[in-house]
XYZ file of C-alpha atoms in Angstrom:
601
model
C 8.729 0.594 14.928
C 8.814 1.084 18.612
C 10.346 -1.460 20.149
C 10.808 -2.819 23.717
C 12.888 -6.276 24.832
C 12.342 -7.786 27.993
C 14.984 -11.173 28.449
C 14.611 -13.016 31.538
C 16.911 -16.085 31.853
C 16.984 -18.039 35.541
C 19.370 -20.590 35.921
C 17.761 -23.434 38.158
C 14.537 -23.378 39.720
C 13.214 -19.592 39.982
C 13.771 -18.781 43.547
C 11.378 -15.768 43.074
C 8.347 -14.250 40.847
C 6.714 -10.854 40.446
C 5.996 -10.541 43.664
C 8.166 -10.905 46.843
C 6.192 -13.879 47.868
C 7.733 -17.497 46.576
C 5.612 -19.928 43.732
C 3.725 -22.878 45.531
C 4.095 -24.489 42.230
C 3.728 -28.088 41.792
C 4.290 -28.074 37.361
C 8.051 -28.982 36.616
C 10.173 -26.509 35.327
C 13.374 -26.657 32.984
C 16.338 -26.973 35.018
C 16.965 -23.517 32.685
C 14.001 -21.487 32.548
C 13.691 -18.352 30.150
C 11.266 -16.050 29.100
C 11.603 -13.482 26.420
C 9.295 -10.403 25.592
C 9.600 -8.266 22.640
C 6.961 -5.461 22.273
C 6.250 -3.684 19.172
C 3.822 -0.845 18.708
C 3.135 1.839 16.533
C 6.147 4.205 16.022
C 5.060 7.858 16.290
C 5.522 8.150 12.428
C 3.654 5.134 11.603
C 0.520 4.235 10.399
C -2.595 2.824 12.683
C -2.056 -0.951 12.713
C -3.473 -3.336 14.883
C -1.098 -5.278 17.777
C -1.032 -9.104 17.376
C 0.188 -10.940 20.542
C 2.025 -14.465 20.049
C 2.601 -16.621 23.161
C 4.076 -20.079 23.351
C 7.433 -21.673 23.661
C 10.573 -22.127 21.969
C 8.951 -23.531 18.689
C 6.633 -19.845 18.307
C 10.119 -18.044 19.093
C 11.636 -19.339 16.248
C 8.835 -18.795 14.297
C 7.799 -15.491 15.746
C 10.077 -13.165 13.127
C 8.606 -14.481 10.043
C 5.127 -13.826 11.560
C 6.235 -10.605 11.721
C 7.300 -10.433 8.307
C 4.527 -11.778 6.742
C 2.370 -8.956 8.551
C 4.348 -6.345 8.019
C 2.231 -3.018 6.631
C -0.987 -4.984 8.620
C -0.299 -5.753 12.007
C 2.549 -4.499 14.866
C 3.622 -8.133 16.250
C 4.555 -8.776 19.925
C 6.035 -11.900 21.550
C 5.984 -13.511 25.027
C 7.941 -16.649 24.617
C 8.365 -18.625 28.060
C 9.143 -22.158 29.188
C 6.365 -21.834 31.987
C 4.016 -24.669 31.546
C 0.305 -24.275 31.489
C -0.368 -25.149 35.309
C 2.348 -23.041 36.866
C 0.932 -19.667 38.147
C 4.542 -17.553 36.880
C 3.004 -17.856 33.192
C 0.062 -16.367 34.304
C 2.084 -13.878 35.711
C 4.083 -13.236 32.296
C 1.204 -13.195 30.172
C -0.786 -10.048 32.366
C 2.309 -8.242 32.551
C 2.116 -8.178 28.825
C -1.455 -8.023 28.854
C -1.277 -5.087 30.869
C 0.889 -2.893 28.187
C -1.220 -3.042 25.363
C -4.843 -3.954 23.073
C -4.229 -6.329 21.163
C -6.741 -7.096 18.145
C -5.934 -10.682 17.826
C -3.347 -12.994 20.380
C -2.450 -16.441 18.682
C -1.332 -18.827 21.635
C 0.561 -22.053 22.331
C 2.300 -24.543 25.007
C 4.632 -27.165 24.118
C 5.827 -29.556 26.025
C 6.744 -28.330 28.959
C 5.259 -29.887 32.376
C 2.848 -32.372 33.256
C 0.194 -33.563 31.797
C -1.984 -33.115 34.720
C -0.781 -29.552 34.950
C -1.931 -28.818 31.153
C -5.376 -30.604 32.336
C -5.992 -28.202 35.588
C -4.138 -25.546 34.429
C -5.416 -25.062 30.603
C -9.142 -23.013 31.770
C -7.190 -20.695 33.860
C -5.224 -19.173 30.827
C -8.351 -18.807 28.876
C -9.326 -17.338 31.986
C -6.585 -14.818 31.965
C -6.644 -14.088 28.584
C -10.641 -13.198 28.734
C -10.060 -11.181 31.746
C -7.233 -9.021 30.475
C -7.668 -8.961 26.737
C -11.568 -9.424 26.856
C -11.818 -7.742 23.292
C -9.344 -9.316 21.669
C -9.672 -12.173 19.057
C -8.035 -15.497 20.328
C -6.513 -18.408 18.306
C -4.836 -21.374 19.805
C -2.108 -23.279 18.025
C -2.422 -26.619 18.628
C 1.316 -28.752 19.600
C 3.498 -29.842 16.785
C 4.373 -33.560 17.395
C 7.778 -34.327 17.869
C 9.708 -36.681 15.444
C 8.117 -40.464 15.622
C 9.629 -43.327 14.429
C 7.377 -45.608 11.764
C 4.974 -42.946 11.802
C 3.603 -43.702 15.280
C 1.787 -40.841 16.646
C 2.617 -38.429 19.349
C 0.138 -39.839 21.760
C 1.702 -37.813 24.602
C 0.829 -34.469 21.949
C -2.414 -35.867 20.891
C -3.309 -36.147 24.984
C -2.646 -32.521 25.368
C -4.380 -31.391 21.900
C -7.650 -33.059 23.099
C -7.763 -31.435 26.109
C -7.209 -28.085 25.162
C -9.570 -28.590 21.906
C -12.330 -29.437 24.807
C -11.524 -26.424 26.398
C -11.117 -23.648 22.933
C -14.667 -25.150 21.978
C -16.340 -24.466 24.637
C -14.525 -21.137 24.780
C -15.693 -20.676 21.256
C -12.083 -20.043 20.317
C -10.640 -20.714 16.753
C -8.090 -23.608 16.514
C -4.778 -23.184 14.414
C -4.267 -26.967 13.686
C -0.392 -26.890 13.461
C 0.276 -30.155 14.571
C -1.991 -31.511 11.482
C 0.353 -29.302 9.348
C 3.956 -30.796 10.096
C 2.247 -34.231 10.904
C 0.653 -34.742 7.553
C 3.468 -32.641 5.672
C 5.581 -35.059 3.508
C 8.968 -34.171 4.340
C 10.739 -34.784 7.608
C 10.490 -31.394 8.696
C 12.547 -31.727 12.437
C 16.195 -30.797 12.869
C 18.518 -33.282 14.554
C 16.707 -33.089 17.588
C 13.405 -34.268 17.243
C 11.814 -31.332 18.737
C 12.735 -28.228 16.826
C 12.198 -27.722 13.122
C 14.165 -27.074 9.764
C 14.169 -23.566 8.157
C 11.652 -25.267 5.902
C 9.358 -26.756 8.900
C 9.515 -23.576 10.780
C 8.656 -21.553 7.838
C 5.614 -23.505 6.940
C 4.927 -22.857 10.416
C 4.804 -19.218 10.215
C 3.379 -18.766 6.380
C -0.085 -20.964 8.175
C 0.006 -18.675 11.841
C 0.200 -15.269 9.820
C -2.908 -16.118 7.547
C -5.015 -17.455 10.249
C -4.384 -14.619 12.165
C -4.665 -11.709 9.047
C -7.808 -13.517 8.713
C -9.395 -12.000 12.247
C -7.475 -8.975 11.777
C -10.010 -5.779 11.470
C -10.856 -5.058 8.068
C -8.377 -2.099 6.803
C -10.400 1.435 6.034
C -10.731 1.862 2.822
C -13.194 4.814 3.232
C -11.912 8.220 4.835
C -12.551 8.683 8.750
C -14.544 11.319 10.113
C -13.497 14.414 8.808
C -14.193 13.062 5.056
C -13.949 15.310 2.356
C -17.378 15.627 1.311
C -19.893 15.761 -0.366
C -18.007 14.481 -3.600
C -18.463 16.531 -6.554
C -21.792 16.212 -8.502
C -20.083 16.369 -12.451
C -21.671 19.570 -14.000
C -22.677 18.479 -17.520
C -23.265 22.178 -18.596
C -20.712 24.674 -17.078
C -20.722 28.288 -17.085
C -18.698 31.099 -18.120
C -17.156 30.951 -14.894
C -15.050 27.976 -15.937
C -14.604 29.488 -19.563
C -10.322 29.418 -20.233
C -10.773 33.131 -20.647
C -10.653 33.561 -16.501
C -8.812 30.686 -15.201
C -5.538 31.325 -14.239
C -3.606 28.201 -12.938
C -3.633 24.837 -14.092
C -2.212 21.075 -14.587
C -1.123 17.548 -13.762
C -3.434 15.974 -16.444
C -4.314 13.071 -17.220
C -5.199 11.213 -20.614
C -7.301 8.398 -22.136
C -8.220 6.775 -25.297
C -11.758 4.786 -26.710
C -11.655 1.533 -28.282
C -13.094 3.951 -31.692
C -10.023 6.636 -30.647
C -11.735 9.230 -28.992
C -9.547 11.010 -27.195
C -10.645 12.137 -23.404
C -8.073 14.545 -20.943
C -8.617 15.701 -17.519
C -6.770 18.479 -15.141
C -6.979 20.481 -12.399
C -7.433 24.180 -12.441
C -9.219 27.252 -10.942
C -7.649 29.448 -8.558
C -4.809 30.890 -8.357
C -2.371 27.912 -7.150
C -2.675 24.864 -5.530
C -6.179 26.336 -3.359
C -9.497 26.039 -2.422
C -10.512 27.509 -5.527
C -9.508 24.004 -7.821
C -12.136 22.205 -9.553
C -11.394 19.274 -12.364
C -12.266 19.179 -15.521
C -12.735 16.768 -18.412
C -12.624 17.288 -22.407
C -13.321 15.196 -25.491
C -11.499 14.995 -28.827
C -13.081 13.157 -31.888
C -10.792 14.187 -34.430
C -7.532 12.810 -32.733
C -6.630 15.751 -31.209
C -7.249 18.648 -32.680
C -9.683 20.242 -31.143
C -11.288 19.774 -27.791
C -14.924 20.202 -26.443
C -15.679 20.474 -22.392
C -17.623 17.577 -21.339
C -17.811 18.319 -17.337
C -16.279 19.882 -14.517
C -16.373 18.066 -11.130
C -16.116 21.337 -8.884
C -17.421 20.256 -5.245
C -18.669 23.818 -3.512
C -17.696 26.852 -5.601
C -15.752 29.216 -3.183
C -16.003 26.816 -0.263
C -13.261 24.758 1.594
C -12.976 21.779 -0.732
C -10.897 21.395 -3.742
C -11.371 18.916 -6.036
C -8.087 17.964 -7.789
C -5.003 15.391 -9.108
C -7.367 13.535 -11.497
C -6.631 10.200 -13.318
C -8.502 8.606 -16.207
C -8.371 4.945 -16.805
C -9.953 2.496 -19.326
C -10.437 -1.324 -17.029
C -10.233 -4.123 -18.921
C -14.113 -4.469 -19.496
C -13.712 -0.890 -21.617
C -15.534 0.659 -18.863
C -13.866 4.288 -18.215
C -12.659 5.604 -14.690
C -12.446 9.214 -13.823
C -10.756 9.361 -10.273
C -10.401 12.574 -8.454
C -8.977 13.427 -5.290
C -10.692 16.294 -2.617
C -9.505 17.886 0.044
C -11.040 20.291 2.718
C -8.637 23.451 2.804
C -8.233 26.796 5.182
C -9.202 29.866 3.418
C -6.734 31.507 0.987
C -4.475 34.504 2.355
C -2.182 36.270 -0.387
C 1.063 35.056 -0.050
C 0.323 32.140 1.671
C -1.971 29.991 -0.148
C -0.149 26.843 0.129
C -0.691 26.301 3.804
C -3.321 24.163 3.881
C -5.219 23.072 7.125
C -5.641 19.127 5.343
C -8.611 17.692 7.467
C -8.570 14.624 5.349
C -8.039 13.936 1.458
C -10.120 11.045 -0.720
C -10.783 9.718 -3.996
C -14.130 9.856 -5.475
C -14.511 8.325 -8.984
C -17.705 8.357 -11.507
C -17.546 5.830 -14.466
C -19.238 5.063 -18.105
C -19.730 2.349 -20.272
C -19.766 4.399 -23.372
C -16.451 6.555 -23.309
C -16.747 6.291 -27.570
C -19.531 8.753 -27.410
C -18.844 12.328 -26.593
C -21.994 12.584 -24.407
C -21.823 9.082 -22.334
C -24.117 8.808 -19.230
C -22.033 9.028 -16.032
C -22.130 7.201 -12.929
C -23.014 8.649 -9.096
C -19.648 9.855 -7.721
C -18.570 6.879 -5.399
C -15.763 6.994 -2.788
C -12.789 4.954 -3.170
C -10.597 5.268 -0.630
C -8.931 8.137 1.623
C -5.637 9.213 0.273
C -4.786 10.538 -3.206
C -4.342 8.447 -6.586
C -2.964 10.377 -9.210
C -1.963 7.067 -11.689
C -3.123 4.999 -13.483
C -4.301 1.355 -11.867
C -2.616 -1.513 -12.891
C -3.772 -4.886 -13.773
C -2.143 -8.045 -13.447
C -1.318 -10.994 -15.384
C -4.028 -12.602 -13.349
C -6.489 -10.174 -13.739
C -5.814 -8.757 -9.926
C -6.236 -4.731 -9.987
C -3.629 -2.540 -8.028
C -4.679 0.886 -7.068
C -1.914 3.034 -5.846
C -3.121 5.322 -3.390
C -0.973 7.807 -1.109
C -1.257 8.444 2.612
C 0.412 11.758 2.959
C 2.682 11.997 6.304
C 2.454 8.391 7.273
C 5.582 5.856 7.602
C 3.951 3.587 5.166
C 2.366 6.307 2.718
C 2.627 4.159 -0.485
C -0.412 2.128 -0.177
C -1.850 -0.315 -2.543
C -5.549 -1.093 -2.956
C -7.026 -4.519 -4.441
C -9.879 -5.319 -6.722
C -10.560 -8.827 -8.171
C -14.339 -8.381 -9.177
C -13.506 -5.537 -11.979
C -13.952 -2.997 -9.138
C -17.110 -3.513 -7.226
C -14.848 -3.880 -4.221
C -11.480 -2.790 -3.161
C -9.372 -3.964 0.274
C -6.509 -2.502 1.528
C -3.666 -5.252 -0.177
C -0.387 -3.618 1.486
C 1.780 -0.605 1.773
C 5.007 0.371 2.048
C 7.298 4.072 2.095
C 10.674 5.295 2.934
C 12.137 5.717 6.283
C 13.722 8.957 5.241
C 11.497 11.606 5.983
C 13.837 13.897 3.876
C 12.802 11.610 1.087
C 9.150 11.942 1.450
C 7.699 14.186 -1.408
C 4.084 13.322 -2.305
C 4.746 9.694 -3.698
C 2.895 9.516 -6.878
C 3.432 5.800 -6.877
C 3.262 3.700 -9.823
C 3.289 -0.091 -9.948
C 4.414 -2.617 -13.029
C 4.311 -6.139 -12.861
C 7.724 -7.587 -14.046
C 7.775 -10.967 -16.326
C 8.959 -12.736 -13.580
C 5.511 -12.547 -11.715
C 7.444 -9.744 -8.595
C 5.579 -5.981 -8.310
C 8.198 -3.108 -8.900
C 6.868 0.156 -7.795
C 8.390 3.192 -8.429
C 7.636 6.501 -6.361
C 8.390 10.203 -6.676
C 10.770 11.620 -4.139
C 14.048 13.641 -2.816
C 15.814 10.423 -3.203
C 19.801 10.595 -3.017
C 22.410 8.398 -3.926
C 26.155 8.629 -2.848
C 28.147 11.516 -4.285
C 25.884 12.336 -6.669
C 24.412 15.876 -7.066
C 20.811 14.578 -8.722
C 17.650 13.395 -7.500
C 16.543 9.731 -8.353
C 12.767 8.059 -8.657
C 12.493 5.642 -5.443
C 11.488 1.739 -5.632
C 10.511 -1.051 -3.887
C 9.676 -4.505 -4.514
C 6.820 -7.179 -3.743
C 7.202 -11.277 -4.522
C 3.860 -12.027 -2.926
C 1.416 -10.088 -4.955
C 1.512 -6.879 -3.145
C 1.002 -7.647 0.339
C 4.542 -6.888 1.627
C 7.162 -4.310 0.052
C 10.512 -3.596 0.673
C 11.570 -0.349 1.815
C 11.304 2.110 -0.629
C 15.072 3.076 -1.688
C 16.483 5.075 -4.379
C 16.543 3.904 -7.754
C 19.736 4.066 -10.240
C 16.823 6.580 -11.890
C 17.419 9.573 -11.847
C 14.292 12.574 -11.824
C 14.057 15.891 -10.263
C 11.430 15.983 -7.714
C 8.167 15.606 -10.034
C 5.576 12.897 -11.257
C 6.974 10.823 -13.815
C 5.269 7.970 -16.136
C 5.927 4.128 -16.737
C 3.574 1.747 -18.854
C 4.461 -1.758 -20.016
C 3.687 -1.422 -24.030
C 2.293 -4.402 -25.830
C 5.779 -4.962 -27.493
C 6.208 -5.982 -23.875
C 9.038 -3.200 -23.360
C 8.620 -0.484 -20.683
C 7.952 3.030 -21.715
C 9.501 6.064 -19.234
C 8.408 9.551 -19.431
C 10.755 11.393 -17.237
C 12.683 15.165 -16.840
C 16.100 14.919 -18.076
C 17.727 17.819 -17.581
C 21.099 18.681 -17.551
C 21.261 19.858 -13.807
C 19.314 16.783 -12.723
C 16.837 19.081 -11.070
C 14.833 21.185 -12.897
C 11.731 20.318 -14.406
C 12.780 20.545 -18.524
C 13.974 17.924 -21.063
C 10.637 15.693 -20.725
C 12.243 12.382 -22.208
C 10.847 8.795 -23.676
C 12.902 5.923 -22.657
C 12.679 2.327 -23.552
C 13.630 -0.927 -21.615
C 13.768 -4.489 -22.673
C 14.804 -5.817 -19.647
C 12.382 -4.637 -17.120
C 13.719 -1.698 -16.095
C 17.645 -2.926 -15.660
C 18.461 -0.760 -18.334
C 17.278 1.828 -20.510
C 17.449 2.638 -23.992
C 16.599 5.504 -26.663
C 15.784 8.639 -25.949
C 12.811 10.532 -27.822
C 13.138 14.505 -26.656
C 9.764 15.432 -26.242
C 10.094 19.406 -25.219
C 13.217 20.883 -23.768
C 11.745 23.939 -22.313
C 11.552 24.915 -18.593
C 8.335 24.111 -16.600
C 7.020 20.806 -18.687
C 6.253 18.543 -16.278
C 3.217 15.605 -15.211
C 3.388 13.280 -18.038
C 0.220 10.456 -18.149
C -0.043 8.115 -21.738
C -1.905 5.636 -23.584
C -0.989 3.512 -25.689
C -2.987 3.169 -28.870
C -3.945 -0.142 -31.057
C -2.210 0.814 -33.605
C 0.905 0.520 -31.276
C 1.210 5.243 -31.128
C 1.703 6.569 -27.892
C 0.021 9.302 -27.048
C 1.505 11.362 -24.291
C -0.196 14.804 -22.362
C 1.972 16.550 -19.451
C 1.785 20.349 -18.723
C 3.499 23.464 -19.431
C 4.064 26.490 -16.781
C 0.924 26.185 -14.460
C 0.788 29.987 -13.472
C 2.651 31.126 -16.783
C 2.271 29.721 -19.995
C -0.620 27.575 -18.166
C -0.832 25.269 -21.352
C -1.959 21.368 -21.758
C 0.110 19.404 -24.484
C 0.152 16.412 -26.050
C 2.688 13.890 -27.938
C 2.278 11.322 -30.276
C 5.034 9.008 -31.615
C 5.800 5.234 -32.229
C 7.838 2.730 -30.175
C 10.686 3.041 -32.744
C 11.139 7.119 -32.797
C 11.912 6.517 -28.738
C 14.502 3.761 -29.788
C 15.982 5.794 -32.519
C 15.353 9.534 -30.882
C 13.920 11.174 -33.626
C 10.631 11.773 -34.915
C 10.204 10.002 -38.151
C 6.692 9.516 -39.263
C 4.651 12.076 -40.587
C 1.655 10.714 -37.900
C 3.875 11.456 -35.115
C 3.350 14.885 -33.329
C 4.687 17.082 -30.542
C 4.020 20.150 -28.818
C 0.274 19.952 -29.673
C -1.790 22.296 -27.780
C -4.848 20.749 -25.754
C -5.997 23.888 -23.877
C -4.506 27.024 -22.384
C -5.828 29.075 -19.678
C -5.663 33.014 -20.129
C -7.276 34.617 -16.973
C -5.770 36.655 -15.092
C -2.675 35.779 -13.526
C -3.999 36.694 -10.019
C -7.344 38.248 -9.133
C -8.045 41.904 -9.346
């Protein structure tokens, strides 16, 4: 975060302002006055956030980093803290030298104590005024003065003067009121330090908890929706493909995803079409009714042939209603050159999805494609113990590329919640985030990644962790996980234990030894250790749990060579014990495999 510090301290009466002419003030001043200014601003890596401006005194200083905290991932916050009183003309000074630097979206102020009483009085319009003339478009809030301590419970009347007049003035001004004094007056703890003024850890923290929402609640609503360069039109499904998306002529495909009906109809979706990773992808969705063994094409979500978009990474996901989710991701892409079909000319990715209420049927009626969200979500949603959806959705090349969208009316909405990512750029490497809730109520999310740790040769999965629901994150750091540089899969079984699909190999980086893991302890350890295929080139693993406690597991197998979709099924107890025991259990079974040509003629 781009940073910049300004810290004025003038012993005694200031001699001298901004400009070379001396104050004609009249407002008394500290026999120490200060002012500090701390600037923060997007960093050149960082995502588009809004600036919030705080102004006040001493008590918004010390409250000022938790603000800051508590917005972090939804707002850049700046301070000017000052002991000029309203009424002397060197605040007004400060505050349009800030003013001056930046837009800010929303600029919570407040004065303390310091001056007059007839100087708040004359001097109160003439900061609105300043504020309106320099920030006209921003959103104001002014936080009323905390009381200091009283004894009996007397009131502040000398606080209660100044409240009054400035609530005469922010009404008028049609300017929303942060009542803070109401908040520490009311509150019933003593929440002032030793001298009377100040505030505890606890006081000061209340403080900042009530300034943050009042101000994330004029904040600009986050896009959810792509910006201008969309990638659209989303793809109509195509109920009755051609022979042009027969396996006999496609030659790449992968990264699959996999679902299961209440009556155990199977459904699995990947990408394929072209050659590689190109404009040429298209998704597309089968059916099993027989558990498996055989597969039938239900659509293909292809969104202009030959054109520049590619439809691809999709995920399939049952809500908790039984309603089913197909989520795809498009992207608009330069045209292909041999050799260098990778480069890709990204305008702008998004998720589409299309959804049915009758996934048991291998015909169900679909849904209009609707967007989601720009970005890419390639897992599976998660759902809280409180019924709160969390949609993990990546921001390629932004600081905060992990991002997490909300839903808590079963989807006919979603808000940006919070986001989070590694400062190692190194690190970076597609995210393919993943979030569980942990039995102690916190959010562990787990992201793909070139993650290091000291002295060690492998690759590890990176994390971070939320306490309040998923607004804020830590960094994301590496895990004591390690992965080669791939998706991976984690689901919380209804044993309660986590499940981990993840390479194992013995070099630590190549994609091979697809493993099953178990923890009982919420990731602190892990136990078992269920091979599931060994060869080279197995990679993308999604699952499902069924009712009858199998998991049944789908991943991918040499996208340009063997170009094969598999599938798993075992029990809980064959992880634990790492070996397949029941004659139910199955791996290695084949779901499709493309035999076009390897590259085109």
């Amino acid at each position: 975060m781009k940073t910049i510090i300004f810290a004025i301290l003038m012993a005694g009466m200031m001699a001298q302002a901004w400009s070379q002419e001396l104050y004609d003030y009249k407002t008394p001043r500290e026999s120490q006055d200060w002012c500090t200014i701390s600037i923060k601003t997007k960093p050149s890596d960082g995502p588009d956030l809004p600036l919030v401006l705080l102004i006040g005194d001493s008590i918004t200083v010390r409250y000022s980093s938790e603000v800051g905290t508590a917005l972090r991932n939804k707002a850049y916050v700046s301070l000017l803290g000052t002991s000029k009183a309203v009424g002397d003309p060197a605040l007004l000074d400060e505050i349009k030298l800030v003013l001056r630097q930046n837009k800010y979206a929303v600029i919570h102020f407040n004065y303390g104590l310091h001056g007059g009483i007839e100087g708040f009085r004359n001097g109160f319009s003439d900061v609105i005024a300043m504020l309106r003339s320099y920030a006209p478009n921003s959103k104001l809030i002014w936080g009323t003065t905390t009381p200091r301590r009283q004894k009996d419970g007397v009131p502040d009347k000398g606080v209660q003067d100044r409240n009054k007049i400035a609530a005469e003035h922010v009404a008028k001004a049609g300017i929303s009121t942060d009542n803070l004094y109401d908040l520490v007056a009311n509150h019933a703890k003593d929440l002032w330090d030793g001298g009377g003024v100040h505030f505890t850890a606890e006081g000061t923290a209340l403080q900042s908890k009530q300034v943050a929402q009042h101000i994330e609640s004029l904040l600009p609503k986050p896009m959810t929706g792509p910006a201008k360069d969309l990638a659209t039109p989303p793809a109509l499904p195509n109920l009755s493909p051609g022979q042009e998306y027969a396996d006999k002529v496609r030659k790449y495909q992968g990264v699959p995803g996999l679902e299961r009906a209440a009556n155990g109809r199977l459904w699995a979706a990947w990408y394929t079409g072209g050659r590689d990773e190109d404009r040429q992808n298209y998704v597309i969705l089968t059916t099993s009714s027989d558990d498996g063994k055989s597969w039938q094409t239900v659509l293909v979500l292809d969104p202009d042939g030959d054109g520049p978009l590619r439809a691809w990474d999709p995920c399939l996901w049952h809500d908790p209603t039984g309603k089913l989710w197909v989520f795809w991701s498009q992207e608009r892409m330069g045209p292909i050159t041999m050799g260098d079909n990778n480069k890709r000319g990204i305008a702008t990715i998004a998720t589409f999805a299309i959804t049915t209420t009758d996934s048991g049927k291998a015909s169900p009626e679909w849904t209009k494609p609707r967007l989601i969200s720009h970005g890419v979500m390639l897992n599976k949603p998660t759902v809280t113990t409180k019924g709160q959806w969390l949609m993990p959705i990546a921001t390629w090349g932004n600081r905060l590329s992990d991002r997490v969208l909300t839903s808590s009316d079963k989807g006919a909405t979603f808000t940006e919640l919070g986001a989070t990512g590694t400062p190692d750029v190194n690190a970076r490497a597609a995210d393919e985030h993943i979030i569980i809730e942990r039995k102690d109520g916190s959010l562990w999310m787990l992201v793909r990644g070139n993650f290091q740790r000291e002295q060690k040769p492998a690759t590890y999965i990176g994390e971070s962790v939320s306490k309040d629901g998923g607004k804020s994150w830590t960094d994301v750091t590496p895990s004591t996980i390690p992965h080669p540089v791939a998706r991976f899969c984690i689901r919380r079984l209804a044993s309660g234990k986590l499940l981990l699909i993840r390479n194992n190999p013995p070099d630590g980086k190549t994609r091979s030894h697809l493993t099953a893991f178990l923890s009982e302890d919420d990731g602190a350890t892990w136990k078992g250790g269920l091979l599931i295929d060994e060869r080279d080139q197995v990679s993308y693993p999604d699952l499902v749990q069924a009712g009858d406690g199998s998991v049944y597991l789908i991943y991918d197998r040499e996208r340009k060579g063997a170009r094969e979709i598999l599938m798993a099924v075992f029990k809980e107890q064959e992880v634990m014990e790492g070996k397949i025991s029941s004659d139910q259990s199955r791996l290695r079974v084949l779901v499709n495999r493309a035999t076009g040509d390897r590259y085109p003629k």
